[in-house]
Short mmCIF file of N, CA and C in Angstrom, two decimals:
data_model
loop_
_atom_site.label_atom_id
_atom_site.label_comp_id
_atom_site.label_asym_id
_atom_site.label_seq_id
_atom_site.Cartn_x
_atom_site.Cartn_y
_atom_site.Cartn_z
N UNK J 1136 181.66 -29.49 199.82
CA UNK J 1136 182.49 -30.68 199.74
C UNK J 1136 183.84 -30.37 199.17
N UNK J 1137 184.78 -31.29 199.51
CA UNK J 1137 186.07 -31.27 199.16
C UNK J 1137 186.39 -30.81 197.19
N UNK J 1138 187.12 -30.61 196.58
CA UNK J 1138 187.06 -30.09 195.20
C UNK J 1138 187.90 -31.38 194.94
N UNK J 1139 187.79 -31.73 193.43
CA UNK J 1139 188.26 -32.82 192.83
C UNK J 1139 188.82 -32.75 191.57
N UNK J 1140 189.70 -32.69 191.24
CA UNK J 1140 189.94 -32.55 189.74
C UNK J 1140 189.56 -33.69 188.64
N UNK J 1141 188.91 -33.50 187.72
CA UNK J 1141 188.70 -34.47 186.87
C UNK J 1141 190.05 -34.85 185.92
N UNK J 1142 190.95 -34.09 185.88
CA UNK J 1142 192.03 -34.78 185.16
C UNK J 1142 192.99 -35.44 185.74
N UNK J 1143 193.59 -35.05 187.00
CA UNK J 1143 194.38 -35.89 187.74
C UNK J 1143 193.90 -36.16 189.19
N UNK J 1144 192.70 -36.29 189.93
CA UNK J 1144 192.43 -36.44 190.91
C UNK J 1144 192.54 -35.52 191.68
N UNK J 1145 193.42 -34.55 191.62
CA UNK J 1145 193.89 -33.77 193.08
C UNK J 1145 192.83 -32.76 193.95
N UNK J 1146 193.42 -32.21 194.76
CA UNK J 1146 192.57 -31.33 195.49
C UNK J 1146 191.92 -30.02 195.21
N UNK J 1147 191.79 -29.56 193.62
CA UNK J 1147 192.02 -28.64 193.99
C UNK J 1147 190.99 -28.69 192.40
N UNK J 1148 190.13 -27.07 191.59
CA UNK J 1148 188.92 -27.43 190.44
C UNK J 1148 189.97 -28.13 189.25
N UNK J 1149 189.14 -28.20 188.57
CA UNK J 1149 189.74 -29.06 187.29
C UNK J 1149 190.10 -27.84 186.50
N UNK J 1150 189.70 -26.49 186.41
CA UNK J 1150 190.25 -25.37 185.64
C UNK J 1150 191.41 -25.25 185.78
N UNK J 1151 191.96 -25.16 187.59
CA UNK J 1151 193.31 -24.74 188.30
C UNK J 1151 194.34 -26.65 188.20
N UNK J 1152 193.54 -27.27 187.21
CA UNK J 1152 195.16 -28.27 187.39
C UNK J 1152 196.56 -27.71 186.74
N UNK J 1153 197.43 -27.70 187.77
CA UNK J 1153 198.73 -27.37 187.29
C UNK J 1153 199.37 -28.54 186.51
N UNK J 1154 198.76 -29.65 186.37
CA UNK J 1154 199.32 -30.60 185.61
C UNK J 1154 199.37 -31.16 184.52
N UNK J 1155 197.67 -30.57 184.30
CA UNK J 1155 196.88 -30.64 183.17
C UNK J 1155 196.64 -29.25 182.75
N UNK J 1156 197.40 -28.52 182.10
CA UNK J 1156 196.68 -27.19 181.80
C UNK J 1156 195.62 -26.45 180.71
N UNK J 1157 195.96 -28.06 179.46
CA UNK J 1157 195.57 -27.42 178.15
C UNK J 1157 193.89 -27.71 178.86
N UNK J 1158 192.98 -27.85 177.76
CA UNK J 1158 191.40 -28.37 177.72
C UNK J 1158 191.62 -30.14 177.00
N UNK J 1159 190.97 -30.48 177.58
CA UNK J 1159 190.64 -31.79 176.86
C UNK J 1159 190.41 -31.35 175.65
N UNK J 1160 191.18 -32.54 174.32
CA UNK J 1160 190.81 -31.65 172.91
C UNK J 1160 189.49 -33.63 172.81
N UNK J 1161 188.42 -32.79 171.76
CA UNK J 1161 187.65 -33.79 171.18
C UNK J 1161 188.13 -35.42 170.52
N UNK J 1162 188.52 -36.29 171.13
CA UNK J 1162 188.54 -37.34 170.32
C UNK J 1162 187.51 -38.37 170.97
N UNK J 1163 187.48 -39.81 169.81
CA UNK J 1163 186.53 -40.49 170.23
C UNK J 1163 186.33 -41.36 171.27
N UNK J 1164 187.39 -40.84 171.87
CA UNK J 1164 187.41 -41.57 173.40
C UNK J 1164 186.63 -41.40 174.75
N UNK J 1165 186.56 -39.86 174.34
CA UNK J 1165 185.67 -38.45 174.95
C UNK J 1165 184.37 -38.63 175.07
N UNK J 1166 183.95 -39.07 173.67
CA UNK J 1166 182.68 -39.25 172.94
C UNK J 1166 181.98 -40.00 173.91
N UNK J 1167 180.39 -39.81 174.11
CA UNK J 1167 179.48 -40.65 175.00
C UNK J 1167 179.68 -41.99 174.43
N UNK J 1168 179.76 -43.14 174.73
CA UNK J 1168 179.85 -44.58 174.20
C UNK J 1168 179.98 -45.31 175.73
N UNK J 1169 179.76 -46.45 175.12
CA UNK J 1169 180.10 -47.58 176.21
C UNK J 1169 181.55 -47.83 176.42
N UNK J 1170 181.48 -47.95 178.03
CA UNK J 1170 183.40 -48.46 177.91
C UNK J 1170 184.18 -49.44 177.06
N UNK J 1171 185.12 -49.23 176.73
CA UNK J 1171 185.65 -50.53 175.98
C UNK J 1171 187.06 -50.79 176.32
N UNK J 1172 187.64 -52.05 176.15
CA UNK J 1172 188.71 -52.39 176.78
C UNK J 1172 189.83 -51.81 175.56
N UNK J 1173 190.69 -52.24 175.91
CA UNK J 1173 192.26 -51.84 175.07
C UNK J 1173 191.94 -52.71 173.76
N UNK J 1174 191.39 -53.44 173.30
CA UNK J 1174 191.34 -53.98 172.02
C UNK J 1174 189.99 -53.79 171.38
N UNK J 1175 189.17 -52.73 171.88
CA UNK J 1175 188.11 -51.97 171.54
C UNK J 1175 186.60 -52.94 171.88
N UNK J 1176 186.73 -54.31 172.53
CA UNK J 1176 185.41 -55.02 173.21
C UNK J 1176 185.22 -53.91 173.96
N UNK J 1177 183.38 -54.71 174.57
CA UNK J 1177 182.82 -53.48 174.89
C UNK J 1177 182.93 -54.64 176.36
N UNK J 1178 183.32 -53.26 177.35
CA UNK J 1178 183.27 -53.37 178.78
C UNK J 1178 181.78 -54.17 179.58
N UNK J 1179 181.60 -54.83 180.64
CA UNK J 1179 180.70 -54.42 180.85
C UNK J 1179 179.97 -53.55 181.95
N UNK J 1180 181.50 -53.32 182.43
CA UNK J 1180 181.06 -51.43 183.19
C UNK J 1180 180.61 -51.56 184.79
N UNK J 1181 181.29 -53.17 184.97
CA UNK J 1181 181.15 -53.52 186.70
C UNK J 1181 182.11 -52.89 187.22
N UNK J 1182 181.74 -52.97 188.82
CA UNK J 1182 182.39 -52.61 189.80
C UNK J 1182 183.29 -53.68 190.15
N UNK J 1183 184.60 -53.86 190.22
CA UNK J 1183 184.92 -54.62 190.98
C UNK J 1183 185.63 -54.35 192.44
N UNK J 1184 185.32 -54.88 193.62
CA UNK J 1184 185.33 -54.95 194.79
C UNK J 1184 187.09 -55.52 194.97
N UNK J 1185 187.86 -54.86 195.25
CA UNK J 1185 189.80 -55.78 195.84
C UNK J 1185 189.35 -56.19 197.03
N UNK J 1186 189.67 -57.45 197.26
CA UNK J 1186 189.98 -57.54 198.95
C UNK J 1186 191.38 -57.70 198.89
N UNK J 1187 191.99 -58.11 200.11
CA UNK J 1187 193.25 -58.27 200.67
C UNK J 1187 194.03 -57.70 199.72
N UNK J 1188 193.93 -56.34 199.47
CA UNK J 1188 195.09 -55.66 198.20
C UNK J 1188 195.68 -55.04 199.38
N UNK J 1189 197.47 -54.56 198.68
CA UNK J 1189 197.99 -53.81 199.84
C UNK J 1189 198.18 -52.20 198.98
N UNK J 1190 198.63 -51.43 199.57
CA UNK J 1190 199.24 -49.87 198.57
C UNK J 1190 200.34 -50.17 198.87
N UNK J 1191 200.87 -49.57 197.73
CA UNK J 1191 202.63 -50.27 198.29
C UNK J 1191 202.84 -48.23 197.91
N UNK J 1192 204.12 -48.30 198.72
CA UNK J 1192 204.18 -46.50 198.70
C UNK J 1192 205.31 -46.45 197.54
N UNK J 1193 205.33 -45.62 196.72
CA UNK J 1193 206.27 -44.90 195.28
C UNK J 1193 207.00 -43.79 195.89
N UNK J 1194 208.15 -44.02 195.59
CA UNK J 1194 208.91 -42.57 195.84
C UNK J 1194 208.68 -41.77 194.74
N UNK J 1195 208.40 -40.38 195.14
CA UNK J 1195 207.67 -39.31 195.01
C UNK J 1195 208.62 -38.40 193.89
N UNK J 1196 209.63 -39.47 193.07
CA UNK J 1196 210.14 -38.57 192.04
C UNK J 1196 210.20 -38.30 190.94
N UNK J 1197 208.16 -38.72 190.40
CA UNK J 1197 207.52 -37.91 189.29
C UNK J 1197 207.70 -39.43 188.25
N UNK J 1198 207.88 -40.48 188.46
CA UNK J 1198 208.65 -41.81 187.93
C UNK J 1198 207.72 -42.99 188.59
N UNK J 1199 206.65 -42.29 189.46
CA UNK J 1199 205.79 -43.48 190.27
C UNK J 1199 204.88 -44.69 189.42
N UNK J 1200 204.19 -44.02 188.22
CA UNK J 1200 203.86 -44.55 187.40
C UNK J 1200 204.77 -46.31 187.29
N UNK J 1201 205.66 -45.59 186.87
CA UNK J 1201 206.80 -46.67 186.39
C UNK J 1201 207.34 -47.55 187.28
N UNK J 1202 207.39 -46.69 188.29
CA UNK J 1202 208.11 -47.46 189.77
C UNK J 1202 206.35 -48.78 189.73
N UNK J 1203 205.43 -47.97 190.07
CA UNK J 1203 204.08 -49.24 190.42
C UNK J 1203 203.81 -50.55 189.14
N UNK J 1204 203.99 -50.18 187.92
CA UNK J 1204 204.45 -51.15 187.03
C UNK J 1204 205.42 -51.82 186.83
N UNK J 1205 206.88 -51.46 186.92
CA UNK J 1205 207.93 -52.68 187.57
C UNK J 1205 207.82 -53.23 188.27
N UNK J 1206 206.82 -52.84 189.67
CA UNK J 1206 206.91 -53.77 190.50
C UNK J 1206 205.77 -55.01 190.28
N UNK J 1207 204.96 -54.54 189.53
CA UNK J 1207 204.09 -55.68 189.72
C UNK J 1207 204.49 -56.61 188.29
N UNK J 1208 205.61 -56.29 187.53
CA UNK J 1208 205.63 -56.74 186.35
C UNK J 1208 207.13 -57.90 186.66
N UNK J 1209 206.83 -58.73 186.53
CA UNK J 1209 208.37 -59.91 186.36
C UNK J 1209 209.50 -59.82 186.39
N UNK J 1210 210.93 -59.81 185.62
CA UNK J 1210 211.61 -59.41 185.04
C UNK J 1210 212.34 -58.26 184.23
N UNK J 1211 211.90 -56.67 185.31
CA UNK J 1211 211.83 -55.87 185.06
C UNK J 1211 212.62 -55.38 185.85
N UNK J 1212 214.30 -54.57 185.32
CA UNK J 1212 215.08 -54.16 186.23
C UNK J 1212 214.78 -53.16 187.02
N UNK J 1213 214.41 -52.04 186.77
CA UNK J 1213 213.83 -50.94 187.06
C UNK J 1213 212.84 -50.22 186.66
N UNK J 1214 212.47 -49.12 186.89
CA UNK J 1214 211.78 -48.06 186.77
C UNK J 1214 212.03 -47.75 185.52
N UNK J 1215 213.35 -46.65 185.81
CA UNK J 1215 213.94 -45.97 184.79
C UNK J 1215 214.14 -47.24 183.42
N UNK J 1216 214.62 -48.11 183.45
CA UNK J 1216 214.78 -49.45 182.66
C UNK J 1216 213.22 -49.73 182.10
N UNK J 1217 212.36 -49.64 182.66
CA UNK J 1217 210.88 -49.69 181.92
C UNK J 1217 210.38 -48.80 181.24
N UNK J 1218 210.60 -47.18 181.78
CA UNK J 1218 210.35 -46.13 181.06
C UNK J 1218 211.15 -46.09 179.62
N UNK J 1219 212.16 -46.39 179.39
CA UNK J 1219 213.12 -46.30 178.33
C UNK J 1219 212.22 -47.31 177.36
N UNK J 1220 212.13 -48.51 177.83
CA UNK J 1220 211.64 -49.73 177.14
C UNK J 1220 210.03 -49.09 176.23
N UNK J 1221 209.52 -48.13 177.32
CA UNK J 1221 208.08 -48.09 176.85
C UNK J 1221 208.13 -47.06 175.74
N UNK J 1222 209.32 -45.97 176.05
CA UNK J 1222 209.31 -44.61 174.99
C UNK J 1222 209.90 -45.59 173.91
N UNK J 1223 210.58 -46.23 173.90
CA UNK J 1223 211.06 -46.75 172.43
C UNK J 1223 209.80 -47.51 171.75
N UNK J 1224 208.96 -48.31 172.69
CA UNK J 1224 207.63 -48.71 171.94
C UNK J 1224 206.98 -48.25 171.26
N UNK J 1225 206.42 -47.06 171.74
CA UNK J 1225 205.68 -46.11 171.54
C UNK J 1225 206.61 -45.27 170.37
N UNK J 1226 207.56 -44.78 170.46
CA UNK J 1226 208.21 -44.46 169.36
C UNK J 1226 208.48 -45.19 167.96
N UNK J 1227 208.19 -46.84 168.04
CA UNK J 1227 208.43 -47.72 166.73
C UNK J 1227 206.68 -48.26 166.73
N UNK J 1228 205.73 -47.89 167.45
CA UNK J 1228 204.80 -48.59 167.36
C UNK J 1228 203.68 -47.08 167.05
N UNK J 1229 203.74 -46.61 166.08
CA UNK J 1229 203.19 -45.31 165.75
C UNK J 1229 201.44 -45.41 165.42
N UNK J 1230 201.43 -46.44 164.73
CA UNK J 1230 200.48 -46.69 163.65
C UNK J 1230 199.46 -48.28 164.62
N UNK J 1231 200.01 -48.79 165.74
CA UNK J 1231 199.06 -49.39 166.33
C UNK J 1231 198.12 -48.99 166.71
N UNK J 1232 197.53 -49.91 166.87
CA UNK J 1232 195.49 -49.20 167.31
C UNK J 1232 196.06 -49.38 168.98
N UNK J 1233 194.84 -48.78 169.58
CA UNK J 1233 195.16 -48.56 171.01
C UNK J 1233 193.25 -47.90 171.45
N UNK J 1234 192.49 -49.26 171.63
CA UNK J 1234 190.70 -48.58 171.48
C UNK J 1234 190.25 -48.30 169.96
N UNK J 1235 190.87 -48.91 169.07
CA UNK J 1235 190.23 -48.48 167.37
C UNK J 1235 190.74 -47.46 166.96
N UNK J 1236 192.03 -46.70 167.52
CA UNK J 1236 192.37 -45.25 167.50
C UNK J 1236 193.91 -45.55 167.03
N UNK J 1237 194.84 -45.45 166.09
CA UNK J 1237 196.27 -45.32 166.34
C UNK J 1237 196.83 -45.02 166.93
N UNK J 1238 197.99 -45.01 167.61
CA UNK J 1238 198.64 -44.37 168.83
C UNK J 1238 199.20 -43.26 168.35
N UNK J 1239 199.78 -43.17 167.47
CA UNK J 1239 200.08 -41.42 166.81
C UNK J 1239 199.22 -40.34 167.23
N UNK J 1240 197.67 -41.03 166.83
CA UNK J 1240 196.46 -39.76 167.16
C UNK J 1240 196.17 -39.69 168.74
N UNK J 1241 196.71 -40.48 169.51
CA UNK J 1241 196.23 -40.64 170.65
C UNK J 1241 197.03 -39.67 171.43
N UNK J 1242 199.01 -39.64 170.76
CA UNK J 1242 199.94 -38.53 171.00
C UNK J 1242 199.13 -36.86 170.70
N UNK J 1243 198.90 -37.22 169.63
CA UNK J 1243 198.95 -36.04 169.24
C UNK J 1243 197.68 -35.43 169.95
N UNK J 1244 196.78 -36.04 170.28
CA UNK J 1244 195.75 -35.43 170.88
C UNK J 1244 196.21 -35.39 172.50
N UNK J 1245 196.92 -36.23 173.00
CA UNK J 1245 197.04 -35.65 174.71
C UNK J 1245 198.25 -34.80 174.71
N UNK J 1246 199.02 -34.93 173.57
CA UNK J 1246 200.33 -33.55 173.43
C UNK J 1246 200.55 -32.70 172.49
N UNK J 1247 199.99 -32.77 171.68
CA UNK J 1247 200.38 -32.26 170.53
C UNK J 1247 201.22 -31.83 169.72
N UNK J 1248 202.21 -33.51 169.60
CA UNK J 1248 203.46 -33.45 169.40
C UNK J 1248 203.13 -34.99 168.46
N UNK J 1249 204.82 -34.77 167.79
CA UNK J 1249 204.70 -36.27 166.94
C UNK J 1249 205.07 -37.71 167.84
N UNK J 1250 204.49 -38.70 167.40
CA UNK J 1250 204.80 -39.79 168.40
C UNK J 1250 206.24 -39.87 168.74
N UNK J 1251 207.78 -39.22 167.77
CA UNK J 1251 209.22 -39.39 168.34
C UNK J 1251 209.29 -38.17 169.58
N UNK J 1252 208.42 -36.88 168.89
CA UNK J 1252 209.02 -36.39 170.46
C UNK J 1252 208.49 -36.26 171.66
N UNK J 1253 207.33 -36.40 171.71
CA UNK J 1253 206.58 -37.53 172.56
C UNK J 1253 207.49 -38.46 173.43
N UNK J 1254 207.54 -39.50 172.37
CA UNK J 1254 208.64 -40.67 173.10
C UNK J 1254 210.23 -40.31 173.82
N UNK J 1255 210.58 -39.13 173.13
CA UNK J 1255 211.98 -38.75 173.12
C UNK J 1255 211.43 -37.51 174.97
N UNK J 1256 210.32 -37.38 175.01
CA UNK J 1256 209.92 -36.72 176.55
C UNK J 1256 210.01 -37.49 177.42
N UNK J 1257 208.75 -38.83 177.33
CA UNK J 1257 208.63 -39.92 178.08
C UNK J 1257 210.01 -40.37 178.32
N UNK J 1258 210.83 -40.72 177.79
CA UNK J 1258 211.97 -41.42 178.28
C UNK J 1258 213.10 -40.87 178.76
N UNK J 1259 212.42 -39.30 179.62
CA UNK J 1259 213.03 -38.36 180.47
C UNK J 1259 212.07 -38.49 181.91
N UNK J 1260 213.60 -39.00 182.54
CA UNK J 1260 212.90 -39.66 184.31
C UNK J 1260 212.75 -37.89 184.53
N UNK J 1261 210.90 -38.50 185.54
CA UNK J 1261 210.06 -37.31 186.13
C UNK J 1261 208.86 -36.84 185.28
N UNK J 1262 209.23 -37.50 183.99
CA UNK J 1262 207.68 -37.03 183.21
C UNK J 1262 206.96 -37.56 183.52
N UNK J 1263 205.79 -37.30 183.81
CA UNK J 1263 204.44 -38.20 184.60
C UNK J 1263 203.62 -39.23 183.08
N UNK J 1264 204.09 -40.16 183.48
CA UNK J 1264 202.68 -41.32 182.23
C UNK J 1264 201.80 -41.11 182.66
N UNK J 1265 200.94 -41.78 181.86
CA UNK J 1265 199.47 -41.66 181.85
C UNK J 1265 198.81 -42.66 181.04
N UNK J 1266 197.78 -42.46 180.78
CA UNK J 1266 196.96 -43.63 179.63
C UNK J 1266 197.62 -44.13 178.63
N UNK J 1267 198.54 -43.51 178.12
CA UNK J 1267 199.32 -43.67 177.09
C UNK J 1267 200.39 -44.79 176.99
N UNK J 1268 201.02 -44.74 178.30
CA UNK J 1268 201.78 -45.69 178.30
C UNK J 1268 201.41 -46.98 179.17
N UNK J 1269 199.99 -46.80 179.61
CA UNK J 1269 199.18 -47.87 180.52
C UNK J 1269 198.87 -48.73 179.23
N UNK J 1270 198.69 -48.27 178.61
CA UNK J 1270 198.26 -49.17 176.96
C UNK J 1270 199.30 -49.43 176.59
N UNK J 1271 200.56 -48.91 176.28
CA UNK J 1271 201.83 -49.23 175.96
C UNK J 1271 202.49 -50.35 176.32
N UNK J 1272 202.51 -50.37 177.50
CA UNK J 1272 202.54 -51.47 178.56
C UNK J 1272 202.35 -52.45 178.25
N UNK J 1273 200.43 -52.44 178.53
CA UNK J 1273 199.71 -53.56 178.46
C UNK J 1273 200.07 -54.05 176.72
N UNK J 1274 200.31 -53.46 175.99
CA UNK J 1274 200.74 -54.16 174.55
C UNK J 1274 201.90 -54.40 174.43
N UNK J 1275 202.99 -53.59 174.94
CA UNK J 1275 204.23 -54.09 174.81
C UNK J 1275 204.95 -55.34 176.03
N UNK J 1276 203.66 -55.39 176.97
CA UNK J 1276 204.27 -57.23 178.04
C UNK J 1276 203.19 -57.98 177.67
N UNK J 1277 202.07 -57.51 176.94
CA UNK J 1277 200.94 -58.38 176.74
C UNK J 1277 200.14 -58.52 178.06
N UNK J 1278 200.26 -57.92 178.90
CA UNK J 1278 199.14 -58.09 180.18
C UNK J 1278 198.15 -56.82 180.39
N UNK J 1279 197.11 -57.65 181.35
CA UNK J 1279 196.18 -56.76 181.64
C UNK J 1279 196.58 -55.55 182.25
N UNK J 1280 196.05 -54.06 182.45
CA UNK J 1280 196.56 -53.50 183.24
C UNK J 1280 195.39 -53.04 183.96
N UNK J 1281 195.43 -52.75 185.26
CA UNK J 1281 193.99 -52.51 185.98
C UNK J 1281 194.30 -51.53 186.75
N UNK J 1282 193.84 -49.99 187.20
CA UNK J 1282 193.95 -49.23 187.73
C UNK J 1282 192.44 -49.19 188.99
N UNK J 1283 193.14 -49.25 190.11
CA UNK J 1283 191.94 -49.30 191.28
C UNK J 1283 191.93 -48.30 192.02
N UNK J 1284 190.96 -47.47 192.23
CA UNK J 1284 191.19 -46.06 193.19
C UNK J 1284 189.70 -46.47 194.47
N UNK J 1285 190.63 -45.87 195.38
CA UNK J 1285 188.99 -46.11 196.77
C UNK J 1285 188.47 -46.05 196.56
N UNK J 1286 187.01 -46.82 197.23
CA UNK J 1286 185.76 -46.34 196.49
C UNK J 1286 185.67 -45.20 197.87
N UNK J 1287 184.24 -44.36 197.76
CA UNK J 1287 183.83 -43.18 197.50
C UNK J 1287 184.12 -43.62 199.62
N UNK J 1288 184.76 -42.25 199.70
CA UNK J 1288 184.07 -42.26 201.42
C UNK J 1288 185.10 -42.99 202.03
N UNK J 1289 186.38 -43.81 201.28
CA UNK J 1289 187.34 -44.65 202.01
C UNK J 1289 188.43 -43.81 201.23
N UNK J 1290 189.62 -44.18 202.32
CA UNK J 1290 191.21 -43.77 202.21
C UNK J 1290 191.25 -44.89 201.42
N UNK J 1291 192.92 -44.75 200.83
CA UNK J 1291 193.47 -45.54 200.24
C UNK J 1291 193.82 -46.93 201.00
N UNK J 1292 194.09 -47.58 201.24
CA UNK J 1292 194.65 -48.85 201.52
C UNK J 1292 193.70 -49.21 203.10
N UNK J 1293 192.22 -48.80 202.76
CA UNK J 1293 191.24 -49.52 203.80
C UNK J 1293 190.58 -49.91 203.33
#
């Protein structure tokens, strides 16, 4: 069968991600537990089924993240204009929980860096987000954020 990476999806083992290179380091996120949402309730770990969703296509310049959250977000000039907004969050919001966890430890464990230079990366168009600022987000507009991938055996946008 096709190879899958467990850290970013792609084609290719999870040893050889060029995107992800370090190892997952131990935190309690890792840990066997039940899912839990962004304010640490416990999930209850359904499937949910999209109908009539569309894929809308991201230009491909490492900023897609940001580009797919402006668009679905209100009053949001841009991309680049959201990314800025979110590294300064994340840069004054050190010590928020984010899953029962501070966001400092959450830096320091997916970079191993302090939450300013961290933030002072992120708010360089082409750095790829991730969980980090999907929580960022969702705390700094106050909305849900929901990530949907095909289910098993379907393309994207069938």
């Amino acid at each position: 069968g096709a190879r899958k990476c467990d850290k970013c999806d792609g084609a290719h083992a999870t040893h050889d991600c060029p995107h992800y290179p370090k190892e997952r380091d131990r935190h309690p996120d890792a840990l066997v537990r039940k899912p839990t949402g962004m304010g640490g309730e416990v999930s209850d770990g359904s499937v949910v089924l999209l109908t009539g969703a569309r894929v809308r296509g991201q230009p491909g310049d490492g900023n897609c993240l940001f580009h797919s959250l402006a668009h679905g977000l209100s009053g949001v000039s841009s991309a680049h204009a959201l990314r800025r907004e979110v590294a300064t969050f994340i840069e004054c919001n050190g010590e928020m929980e984010i899953a029962g966890t501070p966001l400092h430890q959450w830096v320091r464990w997916d970079s191993g860096t302090t939450v300013g230079a961290y933030a002072r990366r992120m708010a360089s168009s082409g750095c790829w987000g991730g969980g980090i600022e999907l929580a960022a987000v969702s705390k700094l507009k106050a909305v849900n954020v929901s990530v949907f991938e095909p289910a098993a055996g379907r393309a994207a946008g069938t």
